[in-house]
């Protein structure tokens, strides 16, 4: 218990010393308003903050996330074929792939992939 308290206090003291040291020796600069404002995603930061963005950008981001998760779930199926029961592996893989295909067909039916111009 005493070791835990000593380690905690030591880490807090070292952290406080490093933070204080970085604040004292950091370069103080005269930042203008433009440099203090964060700039992200190519949006002009001088416009209204609640400006709506393109729905196409949102769809691309969502599709990227979906395919990223699908790849993460599919890749472990390949090496697991050698360690699993072949019937269970085939059943699990087919169920997973059928769910993915049904999802894509449903999105296609709802015309989610078509961009309106």
PDB file of C-alpha atoms in Angstrom:
ATOM      1  CA  UNK A   1       0.000   0.000   0.000  1.00  0.00           C
ATOM      2  CA  UNK A   2       2.823   2.351   0.891  1.00  0.00           C
ATOM      3  CA  UNK A   3       4.510   1.680  -2.458  1.00  0.00           C
ATOM      4  CA  UNK A   4       1.309   2.589  -4.302  1.00  0.00           C
ATOM      5  CA  UNK A   5       0.995   5.901  -2.414  1.00  0.00           C
ATOM      6  CA  UNK A   6       4.665   6.706  -3.023  1.00  0.00           C
ATOM      7  CA  UNK A   7       4.366   5.900  -6.748  1.00  0.00           C
ATOM      8  CA  UNK A   8       1.215   8.018  -7.062  1.00  0.00           C
ATOM      9  CA  UNK A   9       2.745  11.012  -5.333  1.00  0.00           C
ATOM     10  CA  UNK A  10       5.943  10.699  -7.331  1.00  0.00           C
ATOM     11  CA  UNK A  11       4.065  10.593 -10.627  1.00  0.00           C
ATOM     12  CA  UNK A  12       1.953  13.610  -9.628  1.00  0.00           C
ATOM     13  CA  UNK A  13       5.033  15.612  -8.629  1.00  0.00           C
ATOM     14  CA  UNK A  14       6.929  14.720 -11.808  1.00  0.00           C
ATOM     15  CA  UNK A  15       3.888  15.609 -13.924  1.00  0.00           C
ATOM     16  CA  UNK A  16       3.436  18.955 -12.166  1.00  0.00           C
ATOM     17  CA  UNK A  17       7.140  19.763 -12.531  1.00  0.00           C
ATOM     18  CA  UNK A  18       7.159  18.933 -16.255  1.00  0.00           C
ATOM     19  CA  UNK A  19       4.022  20.969 -16.894  1.00  0.00           C
ATOM     20  CA  UNK A  20       5.405  23.929 -14.971  1.00  0.00           C
ATOM     21  CA  UNK A  21       8.745  23.676 -16.777  1.00  0.00           C
ATOM     22  CA  UNK A  22       7.088  23.566 -20.193  1.00  0.00           C
ATOM     23  CA  UNK A  23       4.963  26.608 -19.370  1.00  0.00           C
ATOM     24  CA  UNK A  24       7.921  28.647 -18.168  1.00  0.00           C
ATOM     25  CA  UNK A  25      10.283  27.919 -21.046  1.00  0.00           C
ATOM     26  CA  UNK A  26       7.713  27.861 -23.841  1.00  0.00           C
ATOM     27  CA  UNK A  27       7.942  30.610 -26.416  1.00  0.00           C
ATOM     28  CA  UNK A  28       5.377  33.294 -25.806  1.00  0.00           C
ATOM     29  CA  UNK A  29       4.084  34.693 -29.052  1.00  0.00           C
ATOM     30  CA  UNK A  30       1.645  37.342 -30.031  1.00  0.00           C
ATOM     31  CA  UNK A  31      -1.005  35.221 -31.729  1.00  0.00           C
ATOM     32  CA  UNK A  32      -3.513  36.912 -33.909  1.00  0.00           C
ATOM     33  CA  UNK A  33      -7.181  35.981 -33.989  1.00  0.00           C
ATOM     34  CA  UNK A  34      -6.750  33.838 -37.105  1.00  0.00           C
ATOM     35  CA  UNK A  35      -4.007  31.731 -35.542  1.00  0.00           C
ATOM     36  CA  UNK A  36      -6.037  31.027 -32.402  1.00  0.00           C
ATOM     37  CA  UNK A  37      -9.032  29.633 -34.318  1.00  0.00           C
ATOM     38  CA  UNK A  38      -8.901  25.916 -35.193  1.00  0.00           C
ATOM     39  CA  UNK A  39      -9.045  25.032 -38.875  1.00  0.00           C
ATOM     40  CA  UNK A  40     -10.491  21.667 -39.858  1.00  0.00           C
ATOM     41  CA  UNK A  41     -11.912  19.869 -42.861  1.00  0.00           C
ATOM     42  CA  UNK A  42     -11.347  22.668 -45.332  1.00  0.00           C
ATOM     43  CA  UNK A  43     -14.219  24.768 -44.004  1.00  0.00           C
ATOM     44  CA  UNK A  44     -13.814  28.521 -43.979  1.00  0.00           C
ATOM     45  CA  UNK A  45     -13.755  29.428 -40.299  1.00  0.00           C
ATOM     46  CA  UNK A  46     -14.862  33.031 -40.834  1.00  0.00           C
ATOM     47  CA  UNK A  47     -18.376  31.945 -41.808  1.00  0.00           C
ATOM     48  CA  UNK A  48     -21.279  31.074 -39.557  1.00  0.00           C
ATOM     49  CA  UNK A  49     -20.439  28.082 -37.327  1.00  0.00           C
ATOM     50  CA  UNK A  50     -23.708  26.242 -38.019  1.00  0.00           C
ATOM     51  CA  UNK A  51     -23.254  26.249 -41.789  1.00  0.00           C
ATOM     52  CA  UNK A  52     -24.647  22.976 -43.226  1.00  0.00           C
ATOM     53  CA  UNK A  53     -22.224  20.754 -45.085  1.00  0.00           C
ATOM     54  CA  UNK A  54     -22.752  18.522 -48.058  1.00  0.00           C
ATOM     55  CA  UNK A  55     -24.749  15.343 -47.543  1.00  0.00           C
ATOM     56  CA  UNK A  56     -22.375  13.602 -49.953  1.00  0.00           C
ATOM     57  CA  UNK A  57     -19.521  14.177 -47.503  1.00  0.00           C
ATOM     58  CA  UNK A  58     -21.616  12.615 -44.739  1.00  0.00           C
ATOM     59  CA  UNK A  59     -22.501   9.577 -46.908  1.00  0.00           C
ATOM     60  CA  UNK A  60     -18.871   8.987 -47.865  1.00  0.00           C
ATOM     61  CA  UNK A  61     -17.845   9.128 -44.201  1.00  0.00           C
ATOM     62  CA  UNK A  62     -20.569   6.686 -43.127  1.00  0.00           C
ATOM     63  CA  UNK A  63     -19.805   4.255 -45.963  1.00  0.00           C
ATOM     64  CA  UNK A  64     -16.103   4.393 -45.074  1.00  0.00           C
ATOM     65  CA  UNK A  65     -16.851   3.575 -41.438  1.00  0.00           C
ATOM     66  CA  UNK A  66     -19.172   0.709 -42.405  1.00  0.00           C
ATOM     67  CA  UNK A  67     -16.646  -0.869 -44.769  1.00  0.00           C
ATOM     68  CA  UNK A  68     -13.893  -0.380 -42.208  1.00  0.00           C
ATOM     69  CA  UNK A  69     -15.878  -2.311 -39.596  1.00  0.00           C
ATOM     70  CA  UNK A  70     -16.751  -5.012 -42.138  1.00  0.00           C
ATOM     71  CA  UNK A  71     -13.096  -5.545 -42.981  1.00  0.00           C
ATOM     72  CA  UNK A  72     -12.197  -5.760 -39.295  1.00  0.00           C
ATOM     73  CA  UNK A  73     -14.842  -8.451 -38.844  1.00  0.00           C
ATOM     74  CA  UNK A  74     -14.035 -10.413 -42.025  1.00  0.00           C
ATOM     75  CA  UNK A  75     -10.213 -10.590 -41.770  1.00  0.00           C
ATOM     76  CA  UNK A  76     -10.131 -12.860 -38.658  1.00  0.00           C
ATOM     77  CA  UNK A  77     -12.348 -15.375 -40.462  1.00  0.00           C
ATOM     78  CA  UNK A  78      -9.514 -16.320 -42.819  1.00  0.00           C
ATOM     79  CA  UNK A  79      -6.946 -17.668 -40.315  1.00  0.00           C
ATOM     80  CA  UNK A  80      -9.648 -19.112 -38.059  1.00  0.00           C
ATOM     81  CA  UNK A  81     -10.691 -21.646 -40.721  1.00  0.00           C
ATOM     82  CA  UNK A  82      -7.786 -23.886 -39.711  1.00  0.00           C
ATOM     83  CA  UNK A  83      -8.657 -23.912 -36.005  1.00  0.00           C
ATOM     84  CA  UNK A  84     -12.456 -24.047 -36.076  1.00  0.00           C
ATOM     85  CA  UNK A  85     -15.000 -26.705 -36.885  1.00  0.00           C
ATOM     86  CA  UNK A  86     -15.595 -26.414 -40.629  1.00  0.00           C
ATOM     87  CA  UNK A  87     -19.401 -26.580 -40.344  1.00  0.00           C
ATOM     88  CA  UNK A  88     -19.574 -23.893 -37.642  1.00  0.00           C
ATOM     89  CA  UNK A  89     -17.097 -21.700 -39.495  1.00  0.00           C
ATOM     90  CA  UNK A  90     -19.034 -21.974 -42.758  1.00  0.00           C
ATOM     91  CA  UNK A  91     -22.352 -21.291 -41.032  1.00  0.00           C
ATOM     92  CA  UNK A  92     -21.010 -18.260 -39.188  1.00  0.00           C
ATOM     93  CA  UNK A  93     -19.315 -16.855 -42.282  1.00  0.00           C
ATOM     94  CA  UNK A  94     -22.399 -17.338 -44.458  1.00  0.00           C
ATOM     95  CA  UNK A  95     -24.702 -15.729 -41.892  1.00  0.00           C
ATOM     96  CA  UNK A  96     -22.358 -12.758 -41.608  1.00  0.00           C
ATOM     97  CA  UNK A  97     -22.037 -12.353 -45.366  1.00  0.00           C
ATOM     98  CA  UNK A  98     -25.817 -12.713 -45.894  1.00  0.00           C
ATOM     99  CA  UNK A  99     -26.422  -9.945 -43.338  1.00  0.00           C
ATOM    100  CA  UNK A 100     -23.932  -7.707 -45.162  1.00  0.00           C
ATOM    101  CA  UNK A 101     -25.440  -8.450 -48.573  1.00  0.00           C
ATOM    102  CA  UNK A 102     -28.978  -7.838 -47.295  1.00  0.00           C
ATOM    103  CA  UNK A 103     -27.832  -4.509 -45.850  1.00  0.00           C
ATOM    104  CA  UNK A 104     -26.300  -3.456 -49.154  1.00  0.00           C
ATOM    105  CA  UNK A 105     -29.439  -4.514 -51.060  1.00  0.00           C
ATOM    106  CA  UNK A 106     -31.630  -2.570 -48.651  1.00  0.00           C
ATOM    107  CA  UNK A 107     -29.481   0.554 -49.068  1.00  0.00           C
ATOM    108  CA  UNK A 108     -29.590   0.094 -52.833  1.00  0.00           C
ATOM    109  CA  UNK A 109     -33.388  -0.268 -52.754  1.00  0.00           C
ATOM    110  CA  UNK A 110     -33.708   2.930 -50.702  1.00  0.00           C
ATOM    111  CA  UNK A 111     -31.368   4.629 -53.204  1.00  0.00           C
ATOM    112  CA  UNK A 112     -28.926   5.650 -50.500  1.00  0.00           C
ATOM    113  CA  UNK A 113     -25.983   5.380 -52.881  1.00  0.00           C
ATOM    114  CA  UNK A 114     -27.485   7.747 -55.460  1.00  0.00           C
ATOM    115  CA  UNK A 115     -26.449  11.338 -55.072  1.00  0.00           C
ATOM    116  CA  UNK A 116     -28.948  13.982 -55.975  1.00  0.00           C
ATOM    117  CA  UNK A 117     -27.623  16.972 -57.851  1.00  0.00           C
TER     118      UNK A 117
END
